[in-house]
Short mmCIF file of C-alpha atoms and ligand atoms in Angstrom, two decimals:
data_model
loop_
_atom_site.label_atom_id
_atom_site.label_comp_id
_atom_site.label_asym_id
_atom_site.label_seq_id
_atom_site.Cartn_x
_atom_site.Cartn_y
_atom_site.Cartn_z
CA MET A 1 -6.56 -10.17 -11.49
CA GLN A 2 -7.85 -11.30 -14.86
CA ALA A 3 -11.39 -11.58 -13.49
CA ALA A 4 -11.05 -8.20 -11.76
CA ALA A 5 -9.84 -6.64 -15.01
CA ARG A 6 -12.63 -8.18 -17.05
CA LEU A 7 -15.24 -6.95 -14.56
CA ASP A 8 -13.78 -3.44 -14.57
CA LEU A 9 -12.76 -3.52 -10.92
CA ILE A 10 -9.35 -1.91 -11.54
CA PRO A 11 -8.42 1.27 -13.45
CA LEU A 12 -5.03 -0.04 -14.54
CA TRP A 13 -3.07 -3.26 -14.49
CA PHE A 14 0.01 -3.22 -12.27
CA THR A 15 1.85 -6.51 -12.76
CA PRO A 16 3.78 -8.51 -10.16
CA PHE A 17 7.53 -8.08 -10.56
CA PHE A 18 9.45 -9.68 -13.38
CA SER A 19 13.05 -10.40 -12.47
CA THR A 20 15.65 -9.53 -15.06
CA GLY A 21 17.70 -12.31 -13.43
CA GLY A 22 20.95 -10.46 -12.86
CA VAL A 23 22.43 -9.22 -16.11
CA SER A 24 20.30 -10.98 -18.72
CA VAL A 25 17.83 -9.40 -21.15
CA PRO A 26 14.71 -11.41 -22.10
CA LYS A 27 14.18 -12.37 -25.71
CA ARG A 28 11.21 -11.15 -27.74
CA ALA A 29 9.33 -14.45 -27.26
CA ALA A 30 9.73 -14.26 -23.47
CA ILE A 31 8.38 -10.70 -23.41
CA LEU A 32 5.37 -11.67 -25.51
CA ARG A 33 4.69 -14.67 -23.24
CA LYS A 34 4.78 -12.41 -20.20
CA LEU A 35 2.39 -9.93 -21.80
CA ALA A 36 -0.10 -12.55 -23.06
CA PRO A 37 -2.31 -12.74 -19.92
CA TYR A 38 -2.95 -8.99 -20.11
CA ARG A 39 -4.36 -9.13 -23.63
CA VAL A 40 -7.85 -9.91 -22.30
CA ARG A 41 -8.23 -6.17 -21.62
CA PRO A 42 -5.95 -4.40 -24.10
CA ASP A 43 -7.72 -1.11 -23.33
CA LEU A 44 -6.54 -1.10 -19.67
CA PRO A 45 -3.27 0.77 -19.11
CA LEU A 46 -0.56 -1.76 -18.28
CA VAL A 47 2.28 -0.95 -15.88
CA PHE A 48 4.90 -3.68 -15.99
CA GLN A 49 7.06 -4.07 -12.91
CA LEU A 50 10.74 -5.02 -13.15
CA ILE A 51 13.15 -5.99 -10.41
CA GLY A 52 16.91 -6.11 -10.82
CA HIS A 53 20.14 -4.34 -9.95
CA ASP A 54 21.99 -4.12 -13.24
CA ALA A 55 21.39 -0.87 -15.15
CA ARG A 56 22.08 -2.37 -18.58
CA SER A 57 19.80 -5.34 -18.10
CA LEU A 58 17.00 -3.28 -16.51
CA SER A 59 17.08 -0.59 -19.18
CA ALA A 60 17.21 -3.04 -22.10
CA THR A 61 14.36 -5.08 -20.57
CA ALA A 62 12.31 -1.93 -19.99
CA ALA A 63 12.88 -0.84 -23.59
CA GLY A 64 11.81 -4.32 -24.77
CA PHE A 65 8.53 -4.17 -22.85
CA ALA A 66 7.92 -0.58 -23.99
CA GLU A 67 8.29 -1.70 -27.61
CA TYR A 68 5.47 -4.21 -27.13
CA GLY A 69 2.97 -1.67 -25.89
CA VAL A 70 3.11 -1.30 -22.12
CA GLN A 71 2.07 2.15 -20.89
CA GLY A 72 4.45 2.17 -17.95
CA ILE A 73 7.47 0.54 -16.37
CA ASN A 74 7.67 0.32 -12.59
CA LEU A 75 10.95 -0.42 -10.81
CA ASN A 76 10.70 -2.45 -7.64
CA PHE A 77 12.93 -1.07 -4.88
CA ALA A 78 10.57 -2.37 -2.22
CA CYS A 79 10.43 -6.15 -2.02
CA PRO A 80 11.78 -7.16 1.44
CA SER A 81 11.79 -10.95 0.90
CA LYS A 82 15.07 -12.62 1.86
CA THR A 83 15.43 -14.43 -1.47
CA VAL A 84 15.09 -11.13 -3.32
CA THR A 85 17.32 -8.98 -1.10
CA ALA A 86 20.00 -11.68 -0.75
CA SER A 87 20.74 -11.24 -4.45
CA GLY A 88 20.98 -7.46 -4.10
CA ASN A 89 17.51 -6.68 -5.49
CA GLY A 90 14.31 -5.00 -4.31
CA ALA A 91 14.50 -3.14 -0.99
CA TYR A 92 18.19 -4.03 -0.61
CA LEU A 93 18.91 -1.21 -3.07
CA LEU A 94 17.43 1.37 -0.65
CA ARG A 95 20.74 1.15 1.23
CA SER A 96 22.23 3.23 -1.58
CA PRO A 97 20.17 6.19 -2.89
CA GLU A 98 22.96 6.71 -5.48
CA THR A 99 22.34 3.26 -6.97
CA VAL A 100 18.58 3.85 -6.93
CA PHE A 101 19.24 7.10 -8.82
CA GLU A 102 21.46 5.41 -11.43
CA LEU A 103 19.06 2.54 -12.09
CA THR A 104 16.04 4.84 -12.37
CA GLN A 105 17.88 7.25 -14.64
CA ALA A 106 19.07 4.40 -16.90
CA VAL A 107 15.49 3.21 -17.38
CA VAL A 108 14.10 6.73 -17.88
CA GLU A 109 16.64 7.24 -20.66
CA ALA A 110 15.91 3.86 -22.24
CA VAL A 111 12.14 4.07 -22.71
CA PRO A 112 10.41 6.28 -25.27
CA ASP A 113 8.41 9.40 -24.38
CA GLY A 114 4.88 8.41 -23.56
CA VAL A 115 5.90 5.38 -21.48
CA SER A 116 5.93 6.34 -17.81
CA VAL A 117 8.68 5.22 -15.44
CA SER A 118 7.56 4.87 -11.85
CA VAL A 119 9.07 3.27 -8.77
CA LYS A 120 7.86 1.23 -5.85
CA LEU A 121 9.60 2.21 -2.60
CA ARG A 122 9.62 1.26 1.03
CA ALA A 123 10.57 3.84 3.67
CA GLY A 124 14.13 2.54 3.84
CA TRP A 125 16.20 -0.56 4.49
CA ASP A 126 16.45 -0.65 8.30
CA SER A 127 15.44 2.88 9.28
CA PRO A 128 12.99 5.51 8.01
CA ASP A 129 15.59 8.25 8.46
CA HIS A 130 16.50 8.47 4.76
CA ILE A 131 13.08 8.82 3.14
CA ARG A 132 13.91 12.27 1.82
CA GLU A 133 17.19 11.16 0.14
CA ILE A 134 15.62 8.09 -1.43
CA VAL A 135 12.61 9.98 -2.75
CA ARG A 136 14.79 12.80 -4.07
CA ALA A 137 17.03 10.26 -5.81
CA VAL A 138 14.15 8.81 -7.86
CA CYS A 139 12.62 12.24 -8.55
CA ASP A 140 15.96 13.69 -9.69
CA ALA A 141 16.43 10.65 -11.93
CA GLY A 142 13.16 11.49 -13.70
CA ALA A 143 10.58 9.12 -12.15
CA ASP A 144 7.02 10.06 -13.14
CA TRP A 145 5.31 8.77 -10.00
CA ILE A 146 5.97 6.79 -6.85
CA VAL A 147 4.17 4.06 -4.92
CA PHE A 148 5.37 4.37 -1.33
CA HIS A 149 4.90 1.55 1.19
CA TYR A 150 5.43 3.21 4.56
CA ARG A 151 7.33 0.38 6.29
CA THR A 152 11.07 -0.21 6.08
CA ALA A 153 12.30 -3.51 4.62
CA LYS A 154 13.38 -4.71 8.06
CA GLU A 155 9.88 -4.06 9.40
CA MET A 156 8.54 -6.49 6.80
CA TYR A 157 4.80 -6.50 7.67
CA SER A 158 5.02 -5.83 11.39
CA PRO A 159 2.69 -3.26 13.00
CA VAL A 160 3.81 0.38 12.88
CA ASP A 161 1.92 3.13 14.69
CA ALA A 162 -0.80 4.81 12.56
CA SER A 163 0.65 8.28 13.25
CA GLU A 164 4.04 7.04 12.03
CA ARG A 165 2.42 5.84 8.78
CA VAL A 166 1.08 9.37 8.24
CA ARG A 167 4.43 10.95 9.14
CA ARG A 168 6.44 8.79 6.73
CA ILE A 169 4.07 9.15 3.80
CA ALA A 170 3.77 12.91 4.36
CA CYS A 171 7.58 13.09 4.39
CA ALA A 172 7.75 11.26 1.03
CA VAL A 173 5.06 13.56 -0.43
CA GLU A 174 6.92 16.64 0.72
CA ALA A 175 10.26 15.41 -0.64
CA ALA A 176 8.72 14.45 -3.99
CA GLY A 177 7.48 17.99 -4.74
CA ASN A 178 5.36 17.81 -7.87
CA VAL A 179 5.98 14.09 -8.51
CA PRO A 180 2.80 12.23 -7.44
CA VAL A 181 3.14 9.83 -4.51
CA PHE A 182 0.63 7.02 -3.98
CA GLY A 183 0.45 5.98 -0.33
CA ASN A 184 0.52 2.27 0.34
CA GLY A 185 0.14 -0.03 3.30
CA ASP A 186 -2.81 -1.52 5.22
CA ILE A 187 -5.59 0.27 3.35
CA THR A 188 -8.73 -1.82 3.66
CA SER A 189 -11.60 0.65 3.28
CA CYS A 190 -12.75 3.77 1.44
CA ALA A 191 -12.69 5.71 4.71
CA ASP A 192 -9.06 4.76 5.35
CA ALA A 193 -8.04 5.68 1.80
CA GLU A 194 -9.74 9.08 2.10
CA ALA A 195 -8.22 9.75 5.52
CA LEU A 196 -4.74 8.88 4.25
CA VAL A 197 -5.02 11.22 1.28
CA ARG A 198 -6.32 13.99 3.52
CA SER A 199 -3.68 13.58 6.23
CA THR A 200 -0.61 13.13 4.01
CA GLY A 201 -1.40 15.05 0.81
CA CYS A 202 -0.61 11.95 -1.26
CA ALA A 203 -2.01 11.88 -4.80
CA GLY A 204 -3.86 8.61 -4.26
CA VAL A 205 -3.45 5.17 -2.79
CA ALA A 206 -2.30 1.73 -3.88
CA VAL A 207 -3.77 -1.36 -2.25
CA GLY A 208 -2.35 -4.87 -2.02
CA ARG A 209 -3.72 -7.29 0.55
CA GLY A 210 -6.92 -5.27 0.94
CA PHE A 211 -7.66 -5.95 -2.72
CA LEU A 212 -6.94 -9.66 -2.33
CA SER A 213 -9.54 -9.95 0.40
CA ASP A 214 -12.00 -7.58 -1.30
CA PRO A 215 -11.64 -7.32 -5.11
CA TRP A 216 -14.22 -4.49 -5.16
CA LEU A 217 -12.10 -2.26 -2.89
CA VAL A 218 -10.41 -0.21 -5.63
CA ARG A 219 -13.66 0.41 -7.47
CA ARG A 220 -15.34 1.52 -4.26
CA ILE A 221 -12.48 3.86 -3.37
CA LEU A 222 -12.62 5.41 -6.84
CA SER A 223 -16.38 5.86 -6.86
CA GLY A 224 -16.65 6.86 -3.20
CA ASP A 225 -19.39 4.23 -2.88
CA ALA A 226 -18.83 2.43 0.41
CA ASN A 227 -21.51 -0.23 -0.27
CA PRO A 228 -20.25 -3.80 -0.39
CA ALA A 229 -20.51 -5.77 -3.64
CA SER A 230 -23.98 -7.13 -4.45
CA GLU A 231 -24.74 -10.86 -4.60
CA ALA A 232 -25.02 -10.61 -8.41
CA GLU A 233 -21.56 -9.01 -8.62
CA LYS A 234 -20.02 -11.67 -6.42
CA SER A 235 -21.56 -14.48 -8.50
CA ALA A 236 -20.39 -12.89 -11.75
CA PHE A 237 -16.87 -12.62 -10.33
CA LEU A 238 -16.73 -16.26 -9.27
CA ARG A 239 -18.27 -17.47 -12.55
CA LEU A 240 -15.54 -15.71 -14.49
CA LEU A 241 -12.85 -17.12 -12.24
CA LEU A 242 -14.28 -20.60 -12.61
CA ALA A 243 -14.21 -20.36 -16.39
CA GLY A 244 -10.46 -19.80 -16.23
CA THR A 245 -9.70 -22.47 -13.59
CA ASP A 246 -8.45 -25.93 -14.54
CA SER A 247 -9.70 -29.16 -12.95
CA THR A 248 -6.54 -30.01 -11.06
CA LYS A 249 -6.35 -30.15 -7.26
CA ARG A 250 -4.44 -26.88 -7.41
CA GLY A 251 -7.21 -25.30 -9.51
CA ARG A 252 -9.87 -26.45 -7.06
CA ASN A 253 -7.93 -25.15 -4.03
CA TRP A 254 -7.33 -21.84 -5.73
CA PHE A 255 -11.02 -21.48 -6.55
CA LEU A 256 -11.90 -22.30 -2.91
CA GLU A 257 -9.56 -19.51 -1.82
CA CYS A 258 -11.49 -17.15 -4.11
CA VAL A 259 -14.83 -18.20 -2.61
CA LYS A 260 -13.31 -17.57 0.82
CA MET A 261 -12.06 -14.14 -0.13
CA THR A 262 -15.37 -13.18 -1.75
CA TYR A 263 -17.70 -14.35 1.03
CA GLY A 264 -15.43 -14.69 4.07
CA ALA A 265 -14.02 -17.70 5.94
CA ASP A 266 -17.12 -18.05 8.14
CA SER A 267 -19.65 -17.83 5.32
CA VAL A 268 -22.16 -20.53 4.38
CA GLU A 269 -20.90 -20.27 0.77
CA PHE A 270 -17.34 -21.14 1.76
CA ARG A 271 -18.39 -23.95 4.11
CA GLU A 272 -20.59 -25.50 1.39
CA ALA A 273 -17.93 -25.08 -1.28
CA ARG A 274 -15.34 -26.84 0.89
CA GLU A 275 -17.57 -29.89 1.16
CA CYS A 276 -18.31 -30.15 -2.60
CA ASP A 277 -16.27 -32.25 -4.96
CA TRP A 278 -14.92 -30.47 -8.03
CA GLY A 279 -17.85 -31.45 -10.29
CA ALA A 280 -20.44 -30.19 -7.81
CA LEU A 281 -18.42 -27.03 -7.21
CA ARG A 282 -18.30 -26.28 -10.93
CA ALA A 283 -22.02 -26.98 -11.34
CA ARG A 284 -22.92 -24.77 -8.37
CA TRP A 285 -20.99 -21.72 -9.59
CA ALA A 286 -21.52 -22.18 -13.30
CA GLU A 287 -25.27 -22.00 -12.66
CA SER A 288 -25.24 -19.16 -10.14
C1 LIG B 301 1.69 -12.06 -1.69
C2 LIG B 301 2.21 -10.68 -2.00
C3 LIG B 301 2.87 -10.45 -3.21
C4 LIG B 301 3.36 -9.18 -3.50
N1 LIG B 301 3.99 -8.95 -4.69
C5 LIG B 301 4.40 -7.70 -4.99
C6 LIG B 301 5.01 -7.42 -6.25
O1 LIG B 301 5.22 -8.30 -7.10
N2 LIG B 301 5.38 -6.14 -6.49
C7 LIG B 301 5.18 -5.13 -5.56
O2 LIG B 301 5.50 -3.98 -5.84
N3 LIG B 301 4.62 -5.38 -4.38
C8 LIG B 301 4.24 -6.62 -4.08
N4 LIG B 301 3.68 -6.86 -2.85
C9 LIG B 301 3.58 -5.77 -1.86
C10 LIG B 301 2.27 -5.00 -1.98
O3 LIG B 301 2.18 -4.40 -3.25
C11 LIG B 301 2.16 -3.88 -0.94
O4 LIG B 301 3.18 -2.95 -1.12
C12 LIG B 301 2.25 -4.39 0.49
O5 LIG B 301 1.56 -5.61 0.66
C13 LIG B 301 1.65 -3.34 1.47
O6 LIG B 301 0.38 -2.94 1.05
P1 LIG B 301 -0.98 -3.64 1.59
O7 LIG B 301 -0.98 -3.46 3.09
O8 LIG B 301 -2.09 -2.89 0.89
O9 LIG B 301 -0.91 -5.09 1.21
C14 LIG B 301 3.19 -8.12 -2.55
C15 LIG B 301 2.53 -8.37 -1.34
C16 LIG B 301 2.04 -9.63 -1.05
C17 LIG B 301 1.33 -9.84 0.26
#
């Protein structure tokens, strides 16, 4: 993400979730440590995502991050992972729209004007039948915008019919009224993003895995330019990544993953990179 931010490939920085760990509130030093990686582009709006189920801890943590200059707080009511939901966090909370309302309202009241409070939702816990109630709960609590992943938590990442994706996102858009909804799930191209906005009326899209396999995706969607990244852009991206990668085995493997995602698993670049030792790999990309 750092490389993508430095190369202007994203319009804002949306962080991975930070767990408030039950009822605790992070100290000033912990907040500053968490914010440090984002200082490379202080001009990019920063939306910091929190996950938790305790109103006091979430609201105090949100206020702490707001004090140190984030532009937005996002509450994660969407993560379906067993470790997260087993402790009553993430998508588990979708079982109770009342709780979602209370947590969102507590955070809205805790942060100053000018800091947005948004939420990340899935379509429900084990059924998409309560989209309207869940969306109304966060809107009534004062959420400024919503990122809506169309699957339920129980569906995890399993395939859901394309027409059902449209139906669920359109339902969220309709329930949200004038609160913007960003459709999310399986968007991998400009054409798909445009079609989703057209068919559901959503205000825009959010991309996850599509961005990981194509870091230029967001920029292309925003500019409407469907052309793939140029060779010069790809080299610049990898050079920047390399500069921030350490020489450990983990660093090398991570960089190889980035070459794979930039050029594809079947590319000559990835095959060559896999065969290089770390020194040769560094020399190859530092010079490109
Ligand atoms: C490895 C991984 C990590 C993720 N971490 C987060 C996260 O921290 N916060 C969040 O809101 N969503 C997270 N997501 C979910 C994505 O934001 C997105 O909602 C989901 O993958 C569906 O969109 P996609 O099909 O564009 O990937 C993560 C997804 C993946 C695959």
